[in-house]
Amino acid sequence: MAHDDATHTLSTLSARRLKWHTQDDAIVLMRTDCPVCRSEGLTSRSRVMLTYNGREVVATLHQVEDDWLAPTEAGLSEAAWERLDAEPGAALGIHHAPTLPSLSDVRRRMTGKRLEAVSFERIISDIAAGLYSDVHTAAFVSACSTLPLDLDEITSLTRAMVDVGERLSWNSEMIVDKHCVGGLPGNRTTPIVVAILASLGLTVPKTSSRAITSPAGTADTMETLTSVDLSLSDMKRVVESEGGCLAWGGAVQLSPADDILIRIERALDIDAEGQLIASVLSKKIAAGATHVVLDLPFGPTAKLRSVVAARTLAQHLTMVAEAFGLKTHCIFSDGLQPVGRGVGPALEAWDILRVLQGSKNAPADLRKRAISLAGAALELSGTTEPSKGETVAGKALDNGSAWEKFQRICSAQGGLREPPRADHTASISAHRSGVLRAIDNRRLSRLAKLAGAPERPAAGLIIHKRLGESVMRGEPIVTVHAEAAGELEYALEYAQSNFGMFGIEG
Amino acid sequence: MAHDDATHTLSTLSARRLKWHTQDDAIVLMRTDCPVCRSEGLTSRSRVMLTYNGREVVATLHQVEDDWLAPTEAGLSEAAWERLDAEPGAALGIHHAPTLPSLSDVRRRMTGKRLEAVSFERIISDIAAGLYSDVHTAAFVSACSTLPLDLDEITSLTRAMVDVGERLSWNSEMIVDKHCVGGLPGNRTTPIVVAILASLGLTVPKTSSRAITSPAGTADTMETLTSVDLSLSDMKRVVESEGGCLAWGGAVQLSPADDILIRIERALDIDAEGQLIASVLSKKIAAGATHVVLDLPFGPTAKLRSVVAARTLAQHLTMVAEAFGLKTHCIFSDGLQPVGRGVGPALEAWDILRVLQGSKNAPADLRKRAISLAGAALELSGTTEPSKGETVAGKALDNGSAWEKFQRICSAQGGLREPPRADHTASISAHRSGVLRAIDNRRLSRLAKLAGAPERPAAGLIIHKRLGESVMRGEPIVTVHAEAAGELEYALEYAQSNFGMFGIEG
């Protein structure tokens, strides 16, 4: 973009921080009658390039015609303000945004054509740089879901996502990681698995994402226990001293494009296979992992509906991982019902603490799953002989060394804290007596989300019954926890019209 | 959505009009610490339902933390303000937006499944009601493009789009219409065709859209000559007295969903076949048309790349039209180069005036195309015998009756005015001598758009040379017109790196 100095001088406005929260959407507000809008011919929703101190940010223009913004001012959303790193009153250069060649690639896929590696590189690089509007990103996400990405495309997308982010390197030759594809409420094994493996001397620099379509991601849950916004150097320090960490991947910028894609996927409530594989593997590769255990729960209302779907995903995950020299082991687990008792960041954290502390009322299913995954990691990495992994993992829980390690990791990350408790709770009772035969995980997740999870850490559910247990009419099946009265009401309204999420028979 | 009165009383804020332009995106600004955000548990980017006086509007929430908005205020974008029809200080009810069942249909199509009629009804009804965010709409548009809509789906989409809008009825049995699928800069025959047909006694209640991906739509061009924002009753009055009109379809709400879809398609710069057919036919059906002539220009850089593509589209258009009892005739026209001299709203309007007035320097190609289309309409409607249409149409132009009729239509719409002229112009000269052998219509359109068309009515291009003509090195080929210096500069910058849009040989 060549602009002469005269133009630059004309096209500046004074930066104003509006403390305006739009998530990661960069928006700039200008007066319709401001000199820049008139000289540059900018209209509402134009994409504009803001420049300051050598930094460039593309933002969507909104216009105002009222005196609360001066014609000499450019009001910035927090996303624009932070990326520009501006100061109040700074002179911002403002121009039309450059045309993006990568949008031709998006359009090409929107006509049903497959894309080659260079197209994904262009697209992901522009998304990571914040050059796409939400409309562009949503169109790309939808195009990659409607015509599912093939294996070559998934590999290209994965590589492109790795290339735009940080890439970690470690002193250890072998870096172990685990991942669950999700879809099962309360299945929060990661903190337990990391504690077990690190206590046994493995290097497990775990980065996790926040929830996409679920009521909690591991990062959301861990944030109720300790700080997860670790910088790269903090993360290195924690892993060097403790062998493991439990950090939020977004903070270390392992896959900056993925965080933007995830926000759009969350708004659409979708999580397509190709993007899921690229999202998972790009973060593992960027984190320097060499051995990864993958948990694939399946069931009629889990994310993976059947064992066939789980096996297909496993096959694709393994094939793409191989292209990057990553060793994987997939575990197909029971996805019929939630794991543990809590659903939601803090409520899942309480379950984790009980398992690590060996409490009598620790949920047995959560413990069992964590041991199975940790055992698989021990075997995949050659740390134990085949078939000995679970025994070794169970011992680390029983003798308290995993709990000791977990406390040390949290302490290194800034201190272990007690998860918050919700002010508003209400129970949902069985509408008939009988045996609990089915639980709709999807509707249960929706219930937890309506109660405020994951944005409200204390919000979520406590599930009192497991499949096969008897219930009496009027007996509480689930208790809803909310931080705000409006959210509790909203969740209960949904529950009233969705009794069918619990199948009681007999 | 059942809410008790207590909740309603708690969840209100005072309406403030921010005169904030975001096109048709309804946005509401609240303080992060306002009582409603806290009690309802609302976070930035939540979708919220605003209620006032029995009206409901779904908006995206943005939050602020600064004193320029009071904790008791809800600041509204113009789109939200207008749809709510609020007054300053009015008490707005604010709640979580209801979950939209139609988004399940969108998600289903995003997994590659085809949709039945009821799904399109749900989706289009929600889009027309403003319930979708841009992310939702973009995902739907992309899903319908990546896996092209089949004929059943196009028919369902068309019917859904008709059903959510107004539907016109006329006293005449036979209602004639014409449409060009676009893609050819300057091909602005509609005003001439309407004038010819109405002057010959046919009923032609023409509604046109604004440009999607082109530098001008017929509504954009006509707006430089007269008022096109006609209400339904204005339109009826004009048609009853003159037999024809040239109105903007968006103003009469013939297809309110289409206007929203078109805004998203414009942002993506795509115009997929299925959506194109539904957009065109839904408006013709809603306008009460019985006979429609369709102009399908094709050429390597037109929207339709080949005669095969044109014939396929014609076949699909005809089949879907038949499902609604609509008679169509498709004309395949030369799409190798722009039509007329001007490209852009006002510059195309000047060409139209010259043809209607029978000026010596009227563009012959524009005249010829208008006669061909009007002739086809005369024959399709049985007004003339087969093969006599063009002669009758030509006569109406030559004897001044079409020009007389055009003036009367404009007068009935609010008065004929002179199109604006641009303040900033610059010529682009041939970089070598030779014969002009090829013109890239796409890059030419982009050049006109970068100059400001269609948002800036006077912006666009004057093309000085036609295919086959000789040019000397340094001789102007095209003159760029812009309303703002920045836009002129922006267009010239593009032209400098895109000399190849003119193929000069020999």
Short mmCIF file of N, CA and C in Angstrom, two decimals, chain B residues 363-496:
data_model
loop_
_atom_site.label_atom_id
_atom_site.label_comp_id
_atom_site.label_asym_id
_atom_site.label_seq_id
_atom_site.Cartn_x
_atom_site.Cartn_y
_atom_site.Cartn_z
N PRO B 363 -25.22 5.29 -26.95
CA PRO B 363 -24.50 4.02 -27.19
C PRO B 363 -25.40 3.03 -27.95
N ALA B 364 -24.93 2.64 -29.15
CA ALA B 364 -25.74 1.78 -30.02
C ALA B 364 -25.98 0.40 -29.41
N ASP B 365 -24.97 -0.10 -28.68
CA ASP B 365 -25.13 -1.45 -28.12
C ASP B 365 -26.20 -1.49 -27.03
N LEU B 366 -26.28 -0.44 -26.23
CA LEU B 366 -27.29 -0.39 -25.18
C LEU B 366 -28.69 -0.34 -25.80
N ARG B 367 -28.83 0.49 -26.85
CA ARG B 367 -30.10 0.61 -27.56
C ARG B 367 -30.52 -0.75 -28.14
N LYS B 368 -29.58 -1.41 -28.79
CA LYS B 368 -29.86 -2.68 -29.44
C LYS B 368 -30.32 -3.74 -28.43
N ARG B 369 -29.64 -3.79 -27.28
CA ARG B 369 -30.01 -4.77 -26.26
C ARG B 369 -31.39 -4.48 -25.68
N ALA B 370 -31.69 -3.21 -25.45
CA ALA B 370 -32.99 -2.84 -24.89
C ALA B 370 -34.10 -3.23 -25.86
N ILE B 371 -33.87 -2.99 -27.15
CA ILE B 371 -34.88 -3.35 -28.16
C ILE B 371 -35.06 -4.86 -28.21
N SER B 372 -33.97 -5.59 -28.11
CA SER B 372 -34.05 -7.05 -28.16
C SER B 372 -34.88 -7.59 -27.00
N LEU B 373 -34.65 -7.05 -25.79
CA LEU B 373 -35.38 -7.51 -24.60
C LEU B 373 -36.84 -7.09 -24.64
N ALA B 374 -37.08 -5.84 -25.03
CA ALA B 374 -38.46 -5.36 -25.10
C ALA B 374 -39.22 -6.15 -26.16
N GLY B 375 -38.54 -6.44 -27.27
CA GLY B 375 -39.16 -7.22 -28.34
C GLY B 375 -39.54 -8.62 -27.85
N ALA B 376 -38.64 -9.24 -27.10
CA ALA B 376 -38.92 -10.57 -26.57
C ALA B 376 -40.12 -10.53 -25.63
N ALA B 377 -40.23 -9.50 -24.82
CA ALA B 377 -41.35 -9.37 -23.89
C ALA B 377 -42.65 -9.18 -24.66
N LEU B 378 -42.60 -8.44 -25.73
CA LEU B 378 -43.81 -8.21 -26.54
C LEU B 378 -44.27 -9.54 -27.16
N GLU B 379 -43.31 -10.34 -27.58
CA GLU B 379 -43.66 -11.63 -28.19
C GLU B 379 -44.11 -12.64 -27.14
N LEU B 380 -43.37 -12.73 -26.01
CA LEU B 380 -43.72 -13.68 -24.95
C LEU B 380 -45.14 -13.43 -24.43
N SER B 381 -45.50 -12.16 -24.36
CA SER B 381 -46.81 -11.80 -23.80
C SER B 381 -47.92 -11.85 -24.86
N GLY B 382 -47.51 -12.15 -26.11
CA GLY B 382 -48.51 -12.22 -27.17
C GLY B 382 -49.01 -10.85 -27.63
N THR B 383 -48.29 -9.82 -27.24
CA THR B 383 -48.69 -8.47 -27.65
C THR B 383 -48.44 -8.27 -29.15
N THR B 384 -47.33 -8.82 -29.64
CA THR B 384 -47.06 -8.79 -31.09
C THR B 384 -46.93 -10.23 -31.56
N GLU B 385 -46.97 -10.39 -32.87
CA GLU B 385 -46.70 -11.71 -33.44
C GLU B 385 -45.23 -12.06 -33.25
N PRO B 386 -44.91 -13.35 -33.26
CA PRO B 386 -43.49 -13.74 -33.20
C PRO B 386 -42.71 -13.03 -34.32
N SER B 387 -41.51 -12.61 -34.01
CA SER B 387 -40.56 -11.95 -34.92
C SER B 387 -40.91 -10.50 -35.21
N LYS B 388 -42.01 -10.00 -34.68
CA LYS B 388 -42.35 -8.58 -34.92
C LYS B 388 -41.98 -7.70 -33.71
N GLY B 389 -41.58 -8.34 -32.60
CA GLY B 389 -41.37 -7.60 -31.35
C GLY B 389 -40.35 -6.47 -31.48
N GLU B 390 -39.19 -6.80 -32.06
CA GLU B 390 -38.12 -5.80 -32.10
C GLU B 390 -38.51 -4.57 -32.92
N THR B 391 -39.22 -4.81 -34.00
CA THR B 391 -39.64 -3.69 -34.86
C THR B 391 -40.55 -2.73 -34.09
N VAL B 392 -41.51 -3.33 -33.37
CA VAL B 392 -42.46 -2.51 -32.61
C VAL B 392 -41.72 -1.76 -31.50
N ALA B 393 -40.80 -2.46 -30.82
CA ALA B 393 -40.05 -1.83 -29.73
C ALA B 393 -39.19 -0.67 -30.25
N GLY B 394 -38.51 -0.91 -31.38
CA GLY B 394 -37.66 0.12 -31.97
C GLY B 394 -38.45 1.38 -32.32
N LYS B 395 -39.65 1.15 -32.83
CA LYS B 395 -40.50 2.28 -33.21
C LYS B 395 -40.85 3.15 -31.99
N ALA B 396 -41.11 2.48 -30.88
CA ALA B 396 -41.47 3.23 -29.66
C ALA B 396 -40.33 4.11 -29.18
N LEU B 397 -39.09 3.66 -29.45
CA LEU B 397 -37.94 4.50 -29.12
C LEU B 397 -37.82 5.65 -30.13
N ASP B 398 -37.96 5.31 -31.42
CA ASP B 398 -37.74 6.30 -32.47
C ASP B 398 -38.79 7.41 -32.48
N ASN B 399 -40.03 7.05 -32.19
CA ASN B 399 -41.07 8.09 -32.25
C ASN B 399 -41.21 8.88 -30.94
N GLY B 400 -40.29 8.61 -29.98
CA GLY B 400 -40.29 9.42 -28.75
C GLY B 400 -41.30 9.00 -27.71
N SER B 401 -42.12 7.99 -28.01
CA SER B 401 -43.14 7.64 -27.01
C SER B 401 -42.52 6.99 -25.77
N ALA B 402 -41.42 6.24 -25.94
CA ALA B 402 -40.77 5.64 -24.77
C ALA B 402 -40.16 6.74 -23.88
N TRP B 403 -39.53 7.72 -24.48
CA TRP B 403 -38.95 8.85 -23.73
C TRP B 403 -40.05 9.63 -23.00
N GLU B 404 -41.15 9.85 -23.71
CA GLU B 404 -42.31 10.52 -23.11
C GLU B 404 -42.79 9.72 -21.88
N LYS B 405 -42.92 8.42 -22.06
CA LYS B 405 -43.38 7.55 -20.96
C LYS B 405 -42.40 7.55 -19.79
N PHE B 406 -41.10 7.51 -20.12
CA PHE B 406 -40.09 7.52 -19.06
C PHE B 406 -40.19 8.78 -18.20
N GLN B 407 -40.36 9.93 -18.88
CA GLN B 407 -40.50 11.20 -18.16
C GLN B 407 -41.74 11.19 -17.27
N ARG B 408 -42.83 10.60 -17.80
CA ARG B 408 -44.08 10.56 -17.02
C ARG B 408 -43.93 9.66 -15.79
N ILE B 409 -43.23 8.53 -15.96
CA ILE B 409 -43.00 7.61 -14.82
C ILE B 409 -42.16 8.32 -13.75
N CYS B 410 -41.07 8.95 -14.18
CA CYS B 410 -40.20 9.64 -13.21
C CYS B 410 -40.97 10.77 -12.53
N SER B 411 -41.76 11.45 -13.30
CA SER B 411 -42.55 12.54 -12.74
C SER B 411 -43.51 11.99 -11.68
N ALA B 412 -44.16 10.88 -11.99
CA ALA B 412 -45.09 10.28 -11.02
C ALA B 412 -44.35 9.75 -9.78
N GLN B 413 -43.06 9.39 -9.95
CA GLN B 413 -42.29 8.89 -8.81
C GLN B 413 -41.71 10.03 -7.97
N GLY B 414 -41.91 11.27 -8.42
CA GLY B 414 -41.40 12.39 -7.60
C GLY B 414 -40.59 13.40 -8.39
N GLY B 415 -40.49 13.21 -9.72
CA GLY B 415 -39.78 14.18 -10.53
C GLY B 415 -38.49 13.65 -11.11
N LEU B 416 -38.26 13.99 -12.39
CA LEU B 416 -37.01 13.58 -13.05
C LEU B 416 -35.91 14.57 -12.67
N ARG B 417 -34.77 14.06 -12.25
CA ARG B 417 -33.67 14.96 -11.91
C ARG B 417 -32.42 14.59 -12.70
N GLU B 418 -31.46 15.54 -12.71
CA GLU B 418 -30.23 15.30 -13.46
C GLU B 418 -29.26 14.50 -12.60
N PRO B 419 -28.67 13.44 -13.13
CA PRO B 419 -27.72 12.65 -12.33
C PRO B 419 -26.51 13.50 -11.92
N PRO B 420 -25.91 13.19 -10.77
CA PRO B 420 -24.77 13.97 -10.28
C PRO B 420 -23.51 13.70 -11.11
N ARG B 421 -22.59 14.65 -11.05
CA ARG B 421 -21.30 14.47 -11.73
C ARG B 421 -20.20 14.48 -10.68
N ALA B 422 -19.14 13.71 -10.93
CA ALA B 422 -18.07 13.54 -9.93
C ALA B 422 -17.11 14.73 -9.96
N ASP B 423 -16.57 15.06 -8.79
CA ASP B 423 -15.61 16.16 -8.69
C ASP B 423 -14.20 15.73 -9.07
N HIS B 424 -13.93 14.44 -8.94
CA HIS B 424 -12.55 13.97 -9.14
C HIS B 424 -12.51 12.97 -10.29
N THR B 425 -11.74 13.28 -11.32
CA THR B 425 -11.63 12.33 -12.43
C THR B 425 -10.15 12.18 -12.82
N ALA B 426 -9.83 11.05 -13.39
CA ALA B 426 -8.47 10.83 -13.90
C ALA B 426 -8.55 9.76 -14.97
N SER B 427 -7.78 9.94 -16.03
CA SER B 427 -7.82 8.97 -17.12
C SER B 427 -6.72 7.95 -16.99
N ILE B 428 -7.03 6.76 -17.47
CA ILE B 428 -6.02 5.71 -17.55
C ILE B 428 -5.71 5.51 -19.03
N SER B 429 -4.43 5.58 -19.35
CA SER B 429 -4.05 5.57 -20.77
C SER B 429 -3.50 4.21 -21.17
N ALA B 430 -3.57 3.95 -22.46
CA ALA B 430 -3.02 2.70 -22.99
C ALA B 430 -1.52 2.69 -22.78
N HIS B 431 -0.99 1.54 -22.35
CA HIS B 431 0.45 1.44 -22.11
C HIS B 431 1.20 1.04 -23.38
N ARG B 432 0.42 0.74 -24.44
CA ARG B 432 1.06 0.43 -25.73
C ARG B 432 0.05 0.69 -26.83
N SER B 433 0.52 0.75 -28.05
CA SER B 433 -0.39 0.91 -29.19
C SER B 433 -0.81 -0.47 -29.69
N GLY B 434 -1.97 -0.51 -30.33
CA GLY B 434 -2.44 -1.78 -30.86
C GLY B 434 -3.95 -1.79 -30.98
N VAL B 435 -4.51 -3.00 -31.00
CA VAL B 435 -5.96 -3.15 -31.10
C VAL B 435 -6.48 -3.72 -29.78
N LEU B 436 -7.58 -3.16 -29.29
CA LEU B 436 -8.15 -3.65 -28.03
C LEU B 436 -8.83 -4.99 -28.30
N ARG B 437 -8.28 -6.05 -27.72
CA ARG B 437 -8.75 -7.41 -28.03
C ARG B 437 -9.54 -8.03 -26.89
N ALA B 438 -9.36 -7.55 -25.66
CA ALA B 438 -10.06 -8.18 -24.52
C ALA B 438 -10.23 -7.16 -23.40
N ILE B 439 -11.35 -7.27 -22.71
CA ILE B 439 -11.59 -6.45 -21.52
C ILE B 439 -11.98 -7.39 -20.39
N ASP B 440 -11.34 -7.23 -19.25
CA ASP B 440 -11.67 -8.06 -18.08
C ASP B 440 -12.78 -7.35 -17.30
N ASN B 441 -14.02 -7.82 -17.53
CA ASN B 441 -15.17 -7.17 -16.89
C ASN B 441 -15.07 -7.18 -15.37
N ARG B 442 -14.50 -8.25 -14.82
CA ARG B 442 -14.42 -8.35 -13.36
C ARG B 442 -13.52 -7.29 -12.78
N ARG B 443 -12.33 -7.16 -13.41
CA ARG B 443 -11.40 -6.17 -12.87
C ARG B 443 -11.91 -4.74 -13.14
N LEU B 444 -12.63 -4.59 -14.26
CA LEU B 444 -13.23 -3.28 -14.54
C LEU B 444 -14.28 -2.93 -13.48
N SER B 445 -15.07 -3.91 -13.11
CA SER B 445 -16.07 -3.70 -12.06
C SER B 445 -15.40 -3.35 -10.74
N ARG B 446 -14.34 -4.06 -10.45
CA ARG B 446 -13.63 -3.78 -9.20
C ARG B 446 -13.07 -2.36 -9.21
N LEU B 447 -12.56 -1.95 -10.36
CA LEU B 447 -12.02 -0.59 -10.48
C LEU B 447 -13.12 0.43 -10.17
N ALA B 448 -14.32 0.21 -10.75
CA ALA B 448 -15.43 1.13 -10.52
C ALA B 448 -15.85 1.13 -9.05
N LYS B 449 -15.80 -0.05 -8.43
CA LYS B 449 -16.19 -0.14 -7.02
C LYS B 449 -15.16 0.54 -6.12
N LEU B 450 -13.89 0.39 -6.48
CA LEU B 450 -12.86 1.05 -5.68
C LEU B 450 -12.98 2.57 -5.79
N ALA B 451 -13.51 3.03 -6.93
CA ALA B 451 -13.74 4.47 -7.11
C ALA B 451 -14.95 4.94 -6.30
N GLY B 452 -15.70 3.99 -5.73
CA GLY B 452 -16.81 4.39 -4.85
C GLY B 452 -18.18 3.89 -5.26
N ALA B 453 -18.32 3.35 -6.50
CA ALA B 453 -19.62 2.85 -6.96
C ALA B 453 -19.96 1.57 -6.21
N PRO B 454 -21.22 1.29 -5.86
CA PRO B 454 -22.39 2.12 -6.12
C PRO B 454 -22.75 3.08 -4.98
N GLU B 455 -22.04 2.98 -3.83
CA GLU B 455 -22.42 3.83 -2.69
C GLU B 455 -22.34 5.31 -3.06
N ARG B 456 -21.31 5.67 -3.85
CA ARG B 456 -21.16 7.06 -4.31
C ARG B 456 -21.75 7.13 -5.70
N PRO B 457 -22.93 7.75 -5.86
CA PRO B 457 -23.65 7.66 -7.14
C PRO B 457 -22.88 8.21 -8.34
N ALA B 458 -22.07 9.25 -8.14
CA ALA B 458 -21.38 9.84 -9.30
C ALA B 458 -20.12 9.06 -9.66
N ALA B 459 -19.73 8.11 -8.82
CA ALA B 459 -18.48 7.39 -9.06
C ALA B 459 -18.64 6.33 -10.13
N GLY B 460 -17.52 6.02 -10.78
CA GLY B 460 -17.54 4.95 -11.78
C GLY B 460 -16.55 5.22 -12.88
N LEU B 461 -16.88 4.70 -14.07
CA LEU B 461 -15.96 4.77 -15.20
C LEU B 461 -16.66 5.25 -16.46
N ILE B 462 -15.90 5.93 -17.32
CA ILE B 462 -16.33 6.13 -18.71
C ILE B 462 -15.33 5.35 -19.56
N ILE B 463 -15.86 4.44 -20.37
CA ILE B 463 -14.98 3.61 -21.19
C ILE B 463 -14.95 4.19 -22.60
N HIS B 464 -13.75 4.48 -23.08
CA HIS B 464 -13.63 5.20 -24.36
C HIS B 464 -13.46 4.28 -25.56
N LYS B 465 -13.08 3.06 -25.31
CA LYS B 465 -12.77 2.17 -26.44
C LYS B 465 -13.60 0.90 -26.36
N ARG B 466 -13.93 0.35 -27.53
CA ARG B 466 -14.64 -0.93 -27.59
C ARG B 466 -13.73 -1.98 -28.23
N LEU B 467 -14.08 -3.23 -28.05
CA LEU B 467 -13.27 -4.32 -28.62
C LEU B 467 -13.12 -4.13 -30.12
N GLY B 468 -11.92 -4.36 -30.61
CA GLY B 468 -11.67 -4.25 -32.04
C GLY B 468 -11.20 -2.87 -32.46
N GLU B 469 -11.29 -1.88 -31.59
CA GLU B 469 -10.84 -0.54 -31.95
C GLU B 469 -9.34 -0.39 -31.71
N SER B 470 -8.73 0.51 -32.51
CA SER B 470 -7.29 0.76 -32.36
C SER B 470 -7.06 1.79 -31.27
N VAL B 471 -5.98 1.60 -30.54
CA VAL B 471 -5.58 2.60 -29.55
C VAL B 471 -4.13 2.95 -29.76
N MET B 472 -3.78 4.21 -29.44
CA MET B 472 -2.40 4.65 -29.49
C MET B 472 -1.86 4.64 -28.06
N ARG B 473 -0.58 4.36 -27.94
CA ARG B 473 0.06 4.42 -26.62
C ARG B 473 -0.19 5.81 -26.03
N GLY B 474 -0.62 5.87 -24.78
CA GLY B 474 -0.87 7.15 -24.10
C GLY B 474 -2.28 7.68 -24.30
N GLU B 475 -3.06 7.05 -25.19
CA GLU B 475 -4.43 7.49 -25.41
C GLU B 475 -5.32 6.99 -24.26
N PRO B 476 -6.23 7.84 -23.75
CA PRO B 476 -7.07 7.38 -22.63
C PRO B 476 -7.98 6.22 -23.05
N ILE B 477 -8.02 5.16 -22.28
CA ILE B 477 -8.94 4.04 -22.51
C ILE B 477 -10.15 4.19 -21.63
N VAL B 478 -9.91 4.62 -20.41
CA VAL B 478 -11.01 4.73 -19.46
C VAL B 478 -10.74 5.93 -18.55
N THR B 479 -11.83 6.63 -18.16
CA THR B 479 -11.70 7.72 -17.20
C THR B 479 -12.41 7.31 -15.91
N VAL B 480 -11.69 7.44 -14.80
CA VAL B 480 -12.24 7.08 -13.49
C VAL B 480 -12.89 8.33 -12.89
N HIS B 481 -14.12 8.17 -12.40
CA HIS B 481 -14.83 9.26 -11.73
C HIS B 481 -14.98 8.90 -10.25
N ALA B 482 -14.67 9.85 -9.37
CA ALA B 482 -14.83 9.58 -7.93
C ALA B 482 -15.35 10.83 -7.24
N GLU B 483 -16.04 10.60 -6.12
CA GLU B 483 -16.56 11.74 -5.36
C GLU B 483 -15.56 12.22 -4.31
N ALA B 484 -14.60 11.36 -3.97
CA ALA B 484 -13.62 11.72 -2.94
C ALA B 484 -12.22 11.45 -3.48
N ALA B 485 -11.27 12.32 -3.08
CA ALA B 485 -9.90 12.18 -3.56
C ALA B 485 -9.31 10.83 -3.15
N GLY B 486 -9.62 10.39 -1.92
CA GLY B 486 -9.09 9.12 -1.43
C GLY B 486 -9.55 7.95 -2.27
N GLU B 487 -10.80 8.00 -2.71
CA GLU B 487 -11.33 6.92 -3.53
C GLU B 487 -10.68 6.91 -4.92
N LEU B 488 -10.47 8.10 -5.47
CA LEU B 488 -9.82 8.17 -6.78
C LEU B 488 -8.42 7.56 -6.68
N GLU B 489 -7.71 7.96 -5.64
CA GLU B 489 -6.35 7.46 -5.44
C GLU B 489 -6.35 5.93 -5.30
N TYR B 490 -7.32 5.45 -4.56
CA TYR B 490 -7.42 4.03 -4.29
C TYR B 490 -7.67 3.25 -5.59
N ALA B 491 -8.56 3.80 -6.45
CA ALA B 491 -8.85 3.16 -7.73
C ALA B 491 -7.63 3.20 -8.65
N LEU B 492 -6.96 4.33 -8.67
CA LEU B 492 -5.80 4.46 -9.58
C LEU B 492 -4.68 3.52 -9.16
N GLU B 493 -4.51 3.37 -7.86
CA GLU B 493 -3.52 2.45 -7.34
C GLU B 493 -3.78 1.03 -7.88
N TYR B 494 -5.07 0.66 -7.86
CA TYR B 494 -5.46 -0.66 -8.37
C TYR B 494 -5.20 -0.75 -9.86
N ALA B 495 -5.56 0.32 -10.60
CA ALA B 495 -5.39 0.31 -12.05
C ALA B 495 -3.93 0.15 -12.43
N GLN B 496 -3.05 0.81 -11.65
CA GLN B 496 -1.62 0.75 -11.96
C GLN B 496 -1.08 -0.68 -11.90
#
